[in-house]
Amino acid sequence: QVLVRLLSSPIVVPSRIFLFQDGDDEKVKAVIDKFLDEYSIRYFRISDLHPPFERFLYLKHCLWNTFWKMSAHMFSVEKVASFVVLEDDLLPSKDFLEYFRRIEFLMEVDHTVLCASAWNDNGFLPFVQDEGKLLRGNHFMALGWLFHRALYRKVVRCASCWRAEETMENAPNQAWDNPIAAYLRMVMKKGETEMDEEEG
């Protein structure tokens, strides 16, 4: 359904869709193959991407590794400046690409912005007072988000952010994305200068 919705948009170029499969479920692959036969979508298995999987204490820690590998491929191999992540259970609205296009400049001028998200856990009609208002959150908003190369270089590619024994060993009940935001807040407190030194 995600691909159907994407491909129905007149501004979406199929060859710019990168589909990453995390796992080896053949039923999922069969669905993917139907789209690959008809459209020039780029397809990758996470397990085939470098570097190889590490062993994790808990299954959900693999989600960190998935995002790490996906980001590394998009920024280091495809050389994109930014990309939009859509999980397979999220249906994008018709204007979601325009939303991200307009908001990307914020990430270029303010590197404390980890991502631009189109998802709001409390975004149900009874709770929204101003549907046109842009809010800043203090946690990693997954499902559908725009991720920029600048933050990848400064934060996400840092190995210590992703090692289970350092960040999740004593916190098995944490959501997979909590340590990403926690690590970002910690690094941001050091200031932009120190972050640039770490990058070098």
PDB file of C-alpha atoms in Angstrom:
ATOM      1  CA  GLN A   1       0.000   0.000   0.000  1.00  0.00           C
ATOM      2  CA  VAL A   2       2.901   2.360   0.691  1.00  0.00           C
ATOM      3  CA  LEU A   3       4.314   1.797  -2.788  1.00  0.00           C
ATOM      4  CA  VAL A   4       0.895   2.115  -4.416  1.00  0.00           C
ATOM      5  CA  ARG A   5       0.364   5.447  -2.699  1.00  0.00           C
ATOM      6  CA  LEU A   6       3.847   6.675  -3.610  1.00  0.00           C
ATOM      7  CA  LEU A   7       3.607   5.652  -7.245  1.00  0.00           C
ATOM      8  CA  SER A   8       0.236   7.353  -7.594  1.00  0.00           C
ATOM      9  CA  SER A   9       1.899  10.729  -7.008  1.00  0.00           C
ATOM     10  CA  PRO A  10       2.738  12.631 -10.216  1.00  0.00           C
ATOM     11  CA  ILE A  11       5.929  14.048  -8.693  1.00  0.00           C
ATOM     12  CA  VAL A  12       7.405  10.719  -7.554  1.00  0.00           C
ATOM     13  CA  VAL A  13      10.149   9.279  -9.768  1.00  0.00           C
ATOM     14  CA  PRO A  14      10.215   5.465  -9.346  1.00  0.00           C
ATOM     15  CA  SER A  15      13.990   5.269  -9.811  1.00  0.00           C
ATOM     16  CA  ARG A  16      14.381   7.517  -6.756  1.00  0.00           C
ATOM     17  CA  ILE A  17      12.529   5.050  -4.535  1.00  0.00           C
ATOM     18  CA  PHE A  18      14.924   2.880  -2.531  1.00  0.00           C
ATOM     19  CA  LEU A  19      13.287  -0.150  -0.964  1.00  0.00           C
ATOM     20  CA  PHE A  20      15.178  -1.823   1.879  1.00  0.00           C
ATOM     21  CA  GLN A  21      13.940  -5.216   3.068  1.00  0.00           C
ATOM     22  CA  ASP A  22      14.911  -6.050   6.632  1.00  0.00           C
ATOM     23  CA  GLY A  23      14.567  -9.820   6.769  1.00  0.00           C
ATOM     24  CA  ASP A  24      14.134 -12.706   4.359  1.00  0.00           C
ATOM     25  CA  ASP A  25      10.381 -13.275   4.344  1.00  0.00           C
ATOM     26  CA  GLU A  26       9.624 -14.695   0.905  1.00  0.00           C
ATOM     27  CA  LYS A  27       5.991 -13.544   0.973  1.00  0.00           C
ATOM     28  CA  VAL A  28       7.190  -9.975   1.433  1.00  0.00           C
ATOM     29  CA  LYS A  29       9.735 -10.457  -1.350  1.00  0.00           C
ATOM     30  CA  ALA A  30       7.013 -11.788  -3.663  1.00  0.00           C
ATOM     31  CA  VAL A  31       5.037  -8.567  -3.203  1.00  0.00           C
ATOM     32  CA  ILE A  32       8.181  -6.514  -3.792  1.00  0.00           C
ATOM     33  CA  ASP A  33       8.972  -8.431  -6.981  1.00  0.00           C
ATOM     34  CA  LYS A  34       5.642  -7.420  -8.510  1.00  0.00           C
ATOM     35  CA  PHE A  35       6.669  -3.777  -8.230  1.00  0.00           C
ATOM     36  CA  LEU A  36      10.238  -4.411  -9.355  1.00  0.00           C
ATOM     37  CA  ASP A  37       8.921  -6.035 -12.538  1.00  0.00           C
ATOM     38  CA  GLU A  38       6.895  -2.949 -13.419  1.00  0.00           C
ATOM     39  CA  TYR A  39       8.863  -0.030 -11.978  1.00  0.00           C
ATOM     40  CA  SER A  40      12.530   0.966 -11.800  1.00  0.00           C
ATOM     41  CA  ILE A  41      12.575   0.877  -7.996  1.00  0.00           C
ATOM     42  CA  ARG A  42      15.946   0.272  -6.331  1.00  0.00           C
ATOM     43  CA  TYR A  43      15.869  -2.764  -4.040  1.00  0.00           C
ATOM     44  CA  PHE A  44      18.293  -3.880  -1.304  1.00  0.00           C
ATOM     45  CA  ARG A  45      18.331  -6.484   1.437  1.00  0.00           C
ATOM     46  CA  ILE A  46      19.669  -5.021   4.661  1.00  0.00           C
ATOM     47  CA  SER A  47      21.645  -8.207   5.327  1.00  0.00           C
ATOM     48  CA  ASP A  48      23.590  -7.682   2.080  1.00  0.00           C
ATOM     49  CA  LEU A  49      24.760  -4.187   2.958  1.00  0.00           C
ATOM     50  CA  HIS A  50      28.165  -3.490   4.489  1.00  0.00           C
ATOM     51  CA  PRO A  51      29.174  -3.727   7.323  1.00  0.00           C
ATOM     52  CA  PRO A  52      27.897  -7.177   8.414  1.00  0.00           C
ATOM     53  CA  PHE A  53      25.374  -7.512  11.210  1.00  0.00           C
ATOM     54  CA  GLU A  54      26.665  -7.466  14.748  1.00  0.00           C
ATOM     55  CA  ARG A  55      25.174  -9.718  17.391  1.00  0.00           C
ATOM     56  CA  PHE A  56      22.630  -7.955  19.566  1.00  0.00           C
ATOM     57  CA  LEU A  57      21.232  -8.819  22.962  1.00  0.00           C
ATOM     58  CA  TYR A  58      17.652  -8.208  21.875  1.00  0.00           C
ATOM     59  CA  LEU A  59      15.974  -8.577  18.496  1.00  0.00           C
ATOM     60  CA  LYS A  60      14.744  -5.003  18.351  1.00  0.00           C
ATOM     61  CA  HIS A  61      18.341  -3.752  18.559  1.00  0.00           C
ATOM     62  CA  CYS A  62      18.633  -4.894  14.951  1.00  0.00           C
ATOM     63  CA  LEU A  63      16.425  -1.935  14.056  1.00  0.00           C
ATOM     64  CA  TRP A  64      19.306   0.365  14.985  1.00  0.00           C
ATOM     65  CA  ASN A  65      21.564  -1.551  12.676  1.00  0.00           C
ATOM     66  CA  THR A  66      18.958  -1.392   9.919  1.00  0.00           C
ATOM     67  CA  PHE A  67      18.745   2.393  10.111  1.00  0.00           C
ATOM     68  CA  TRP A  68      22.527   2.668  10.369  1.00  0.00           C
ATOM     69  CA  LYS A  69      23.100   0.540   7.258  1.00  0.00           C
ATOM     70  CA  MET A  70      20.349   2.254   5.327  1.00  0.00           C
ATOM     71  CA  SER A  71      21.742   5.694   6.183  1.00  0.00           C
ATOM     72  CA  ALA A  72      25.292   4.675   5.332  1.00  0.00           C
ATOM     73  CA  HIS A  73      24.194   3.403   1.940  1.00  0.00           C
ATOM     74  CA  MET A  74      22.138   6.458   1.061  1.00  0.00           C
ATOM     75  CA  PHE A  75      24.768   8.998   2.097  1.00  0.00           C
ATOM     76  CA  SER A  76      28.002   7.170   1.285  1.00  0.00           C
ATOM     77  CA  VAL A  77      27.018   5.197  -1.819  1.00  0.00           C
ATOM     78  CA  GLU A  78      24.097   7.092  -3.345  1.00  0.00           C
ATOM     79  CA  LYS A  79      25.583  10.450  -2.274  1.00  0.00           C
ATOM     80  CA  VAL A  80      22.214  12.045  -1.509  1.00  0.00           C
ATOM     81  CA  ALA A  81      21.943  15.211   0.577  1.00  0.00           C
ATOM     82  CA  SER A  82      18.846  13.944   2.371  1.00  0.00           C
ATOM     83  CA  PHE A  83      16.199  11.261   2.107  1.00  0.00           C
ATOM     84  CA  VAL A  84      12.732  10.498   3.414  1.00  0.00           C
ATOM     85  CA  VAL A  85      12.190   7.309   5.411  1.00  0.00           C
ATOM     86  CA  LEU A  86       8.788   5.642   5.223  1.00  0.00           C
ATOM     87  CA  GLU A  87       8.074   2.554   7.280  1.00  0.00           C
ATOM     88  CA  ASP A  88       5.891  -0.047   5.631  1.00  0.00           C
ATOM     89  CA  ASP A  89       2.871   0.593   7.848  1.00  0.00           C
ATOM     90  CA  LEU A  90       2.608   4.313   7.084  1.00  0.00           C
ATOM     91  CA  LEU A  91       0.463   5.663   4.257  1.00  0.00           C
ATOM     92  CA  PRO A  92       1.731   9.053   3.060  1.00  0.00           C
ATOM     93  CA  SER A  93      -0.651  11.885   2.300  1.00  0.00           C
ATOM     94  CA  LYS A  94      -0.744  13.459  -1.151  1.00  0.00           C
ATOM     95  CA  ASP A  95       1.219  16.505  -0.025  1.00  0.00           C
ATOM     96  CA  PHE A  96       3.847  14.793   2.127  1.00  0.00           C
ATOM     97  CA  LEU A  97       6.722  15.347  -0.326  1.00  0.00           C
ATOM     98  CA  GLU A  98       5.861  19.016  -0.645  1.00  0.00           C
ATOM     99  CA  TYR A  99       5.833  19.242   3.150  1.00  0.00           C
ATOM    100  CA  PHE A 100       9.339  17.792   3.380  1.00  0.00           C
ATOM    101  CA  ARG A 101      10.597  19.938   0.512  1.00  0.00           C
ATOM    102  CA  ARG A 102       9.503  23.090   2.276  1.00  0.00           C
ATOM    103  CA  ILE A 103      10.875  22.098   5.672  1.00  0.00           C
ATOM    104  CA  GLU A 104      14.271  20.775   4.602  1.00  0.00           C
ATOM    105  CA  PHE A 105      15.882  24.204   4.873  1.00  0.00           C
ATOM    106  CA  LEU A 106      15.432  24.087   8.662  1.00  0.00           C
ATOM    107  CA  MET A 107      17.763  21.123   8.864  1.00  0.00           C
ATOM    108  CA  GLU A 108      20.315  22.923   6.714  1.00  0.00           C
ATOM    109  CA  VAL A 109      20.465  25.974   8.977  1.00  0.00           C
ATOM    110  CA  ASP A 110      19.929  24.279  12.357  1.00  0.00           C
ATOM    111  CA  HIS A 111      21.939  21.104  12.861  1.00  0.00           C
ATOM    112  CA  THR A 112      20.331  20.471  16.233  1.00  0.00           C
ATOM    113  CA  VAL A 113      17.273  19.290  14.305  1.00  0.00           C
ATOM    114  CA  LEU A 114      17.688  15.526  14.039  1.00  0.00           C
ATOM    115  CA  CYS A 115      14.903  14.991  11.547  1.00  0.00           C
ATOM    116  CA  ALA A 116      11.759  16.495  10.095  1.00  0.00           C
ATOM    117  CA  SER A 117       8.825  14.225  10.775  1.00  0.00           C
ATOM    118  CA  ALA A 118       5.390  13.996   9.229  1.00  0.00           C
ATOM    119  CA  TRP A 119       4.111  11.848  12.082  1.00  0.00           C
ATOM    120  CA  ASN A 120       2.532  12.999  15.327  1.00  0.00           C
ATOM    121  CA  ASP A 121       1.528  10.424  17.936  1.00  0.00           C
ATOM    122  CA  ASN A 122      -1.186  12.798  19.151  1.00  0.00           C
ATOM    123  CA  GLY A 123      -2.228  14.073  15.743  1.00  0.00           C
ATOM    124  CA  PHE A 124      -5.831  12.946  15.900  1.00  0.00           C
ATOM    125  CA  LEU A 125      -8.501  15.456  14.935  1.00  0.00           C
ATOM    126  CA  PRO A 126      -9.926  15.947  18.468  1.00  0.00           C
ATOM    127  CA  PHE A 127      -6.470  16.942  19.755  1.00  0.00           C
ATOM    128  CA  VAL A 128      -5.295  19.258  16.964  1.00  0.00           C
ATOM    129  CA  GLN A 129      -5.994  22.950  17.466  1.00  0.00           C
ATOM    130  CA  ASP A 130      -3.983  24.243  14.505  1.00  0.00           C
ATOM    131  CA  GLU A 131      -3.320  21.719  11.757  1.00  0.00           C
ATOM    132  CA  GLY A 132      -0.976  24.141   9.978  1.00  0.00           C
ATOM    133  CA  LYS A 133       1.305  24.654  12.976  1.00  0.00           C
ATOM    134  CA  LEU A 134       4.818  23.209  12.903  1.00  0.00           C
ATOM    135  CA  LEU A 135       5.970  21.856  16.265  1.00  0.00           C
ATOM    136  CA  ARG A 136       9.407  20.931  17.594  1.00  0.00           C
ATOM    137  CA  GLY A 137       9.645  17.724  19.594  1.00  0.00           C
ATOM    138  CA  ASN A 138      12.320  16.370  21.913  1.00  0.00           C
ATOM    139  CA  HIS A 139      12.321  12.747  20.816  1.00  0.00           C
ATOM    140  CA  PHE A 140      13.046  10.830  17.644  1.00  0.00           C
ATOM    141  CA  MET A 141       9.820  10.747  15.634  1.00  0.00           C
ATOM    142  CA  ALA A 142       9.954   7.617  13.540  1.00  0.00           C
ATOM    143  CA  LEU A 143       7.590   6.126  10.923  1.00  0.00           C
ATOM    144  CA  GLY A 144       7.970   8.915   8.358  1.00  0.00           C
ATOM    145  CA  TRP A 145      10.817  11.392   8.515  1.00  0.00           C
ATOM    146  CA  LEU A 146      13.373  13.388   6.548  1.00  0.00           C
ATOM    147  CA  PHE A 147      16.997  12.734   7.434  1.00  0.00           C
ATOM    148  CA  HIS A 148      19.890  15.023   6.426  1.00  0.00           C
ATOM    149  CA  ARG A 149      23.533  14.271   5.617  1.00  0.00           C
ATOM    150  CA  ALA A 150      24.808  16.835   8.150  1.00  0.00           C
ATOM    151  CA  LEU A 151      23.348  14.924  11.085  1.00  0.00           C
ATOM    152  CA  TYR A 152      24.508  11.606   9.708  1.00  0.00           C
ATOM    153  CA  ARG A 153      28.097  12.847   9.625  1.00  0.00           C
ATOM    154  CA  LYS A 154      27.962  14.289  13.125  1.00  0.00           C
ATOM    155  CA  VAL A 155      25.891  11.755  14.990  1.00  0.00           C
ATOM    156  CA  VAL A 156      24.511   8.680  13.300  1.00  0.00           C
ATOM    157  CA  ARG A 157      27.734   7.343  11.849  1.00  0.00           C
ATOM    158  CA  CYS A 158      29.345   7.488  15.308  1.00  0.00           C
ATOM    159  CA  ALA A 159      29.710   3.831  16.210  1.00  0.00           C
ATOM    160  CA  SER A 160      29.109   4.404  19.920  1.00  0.00           C
ATOM    161  CA  CYS A 161      25.532   5.451  19.150  1.00  0.00           C
ATOM    162  CA  TRP A 162      24.760   2.025  17.774  1.00  0.00           C
ATOM    163  CA  ARG A 163      26.592  -0.484  19.940  1.00  0.00           C
ATOM    164  CA  ALA A 164      24.127  -2.483  22.007  1.00  0.00           C
ATOM    165  CA  GLU A 165      26.573  -3.235  24.795  1.00  0.00           C
ATOM    166  CA  GLU A 166      27.139   0.484  25.416  1.00  0.00           C
ATOM    167  CA  THR A 167      23.651   1.904  25.056  1.00  0.00           C
ATOM    168  CA  MET A 168      21.040  -0.795  25.510  1.00  0.00           C
ATOM    169  CA  GLU A 169      22.555  -3.585  27.573  1.00  0.00           C
ATOM    170  CA  ASN A 170      20.855  -2.422  30.756  1.00  0.00           C
ATOM    171  CA  ALA A 171      17.737  -1.077  29.091  1.00  0.00           C
ATOM    172  CA  PRO A 172      16.045  -3.951  27.238  1.00  0.00           C
ATOM    173  CA  ASN A 173      12.621  -2.339  27.442  1.00  0.00           C
ATOM    174  CA  GLN A 174      13.546   0.899  25.711  1.00  0.00           C
ATOM    175  CA  ALA A 175      12.149   1.635  22.284  1.00  0.00           C
ATOM    176  CA  TRP A 176      14.717   1.117  19.555  1.00  0.00           C
ATOM    177  CA  ASP A 177      14.875   4.810  18.635  1.00  0.00           C
ATOM    178  CA  ASN A 178      15.234   6.293  22.144  1.00  0.00           C
ATOM    179  CA  PRO A 179      19.041   5.966  22.304  1.00  0.00           C
ATOM    180  CA  ILE A 180      19.409   7.863  19.020  1.00  0.00           C
ATOM    181  CA  ALA A 181      17.688  10.935  20.400  1.00  0.00           C
ATOM    182  CA  ALA A 182      19.397  10.572  23.787  1.00  0.00           C
ATOM    183  CA  TYR A 183      22.807  10.397  22.150  1.00  0.00           C
ATOM    184  CA  LEU A 184      22.006  13.417  20.008  1.00  0.00           C
ATOM    185  CA  ARG A 185      20.994  15.513  23.018  1.00  0.00           C
ATOM    186  CA  MET A 186      24.178  14.519  24.815  1.00  0.00           C
ATOM    187  CA  VAL A 187      26.369  15.487  21.876  1.00  0.00           C
ATOM    188  CA  MET A 188      24.544  18.755  21.275  1.00  0.00           C
ATOM    189  CA  LYS A 189      25.332  19.855  24.818  1.00  0.00           C
ATOM    190  CA  LYS A 190      29.021  19.767  23.909  1.00  0.00           C
ATOM    191  CA  GLY A 191      28.485  22.452  21.329  1.00  0.00           C
ATOM    192  CA  GLU A 192      28.960  22.606  17.594  1.00  0.00           C
ATOM    193  CA  THR A 193      32.741  23.036  17.818  1.00  0.00           C
ATOM    194  CA  GLU A 194      33.326  19.791  19.671  1.00  0.00           C
ATOM    195  CA  MET A 195      31.026  17.961  17.295  1.00  0.00           C
ATOM    196  CA  ASP A 196      33.089  19.118  14.344  1.00  0.00           C
ATOM    197  CA  GLU A 197      36.228  17.896  16.082  1.00  0.00           C
ATOM    198  CA  GLU A 198      34.635  14.477  16.614  1.00  0.00           C
ATOM    199  CA  GLU A 199      33.718  14.341  12.942  1.00  0.00           C
ATOM    200  CA  GLY A 200      37.330  14.846  11.940  1.00  0.00           C
TER     201      GLY A 200
END
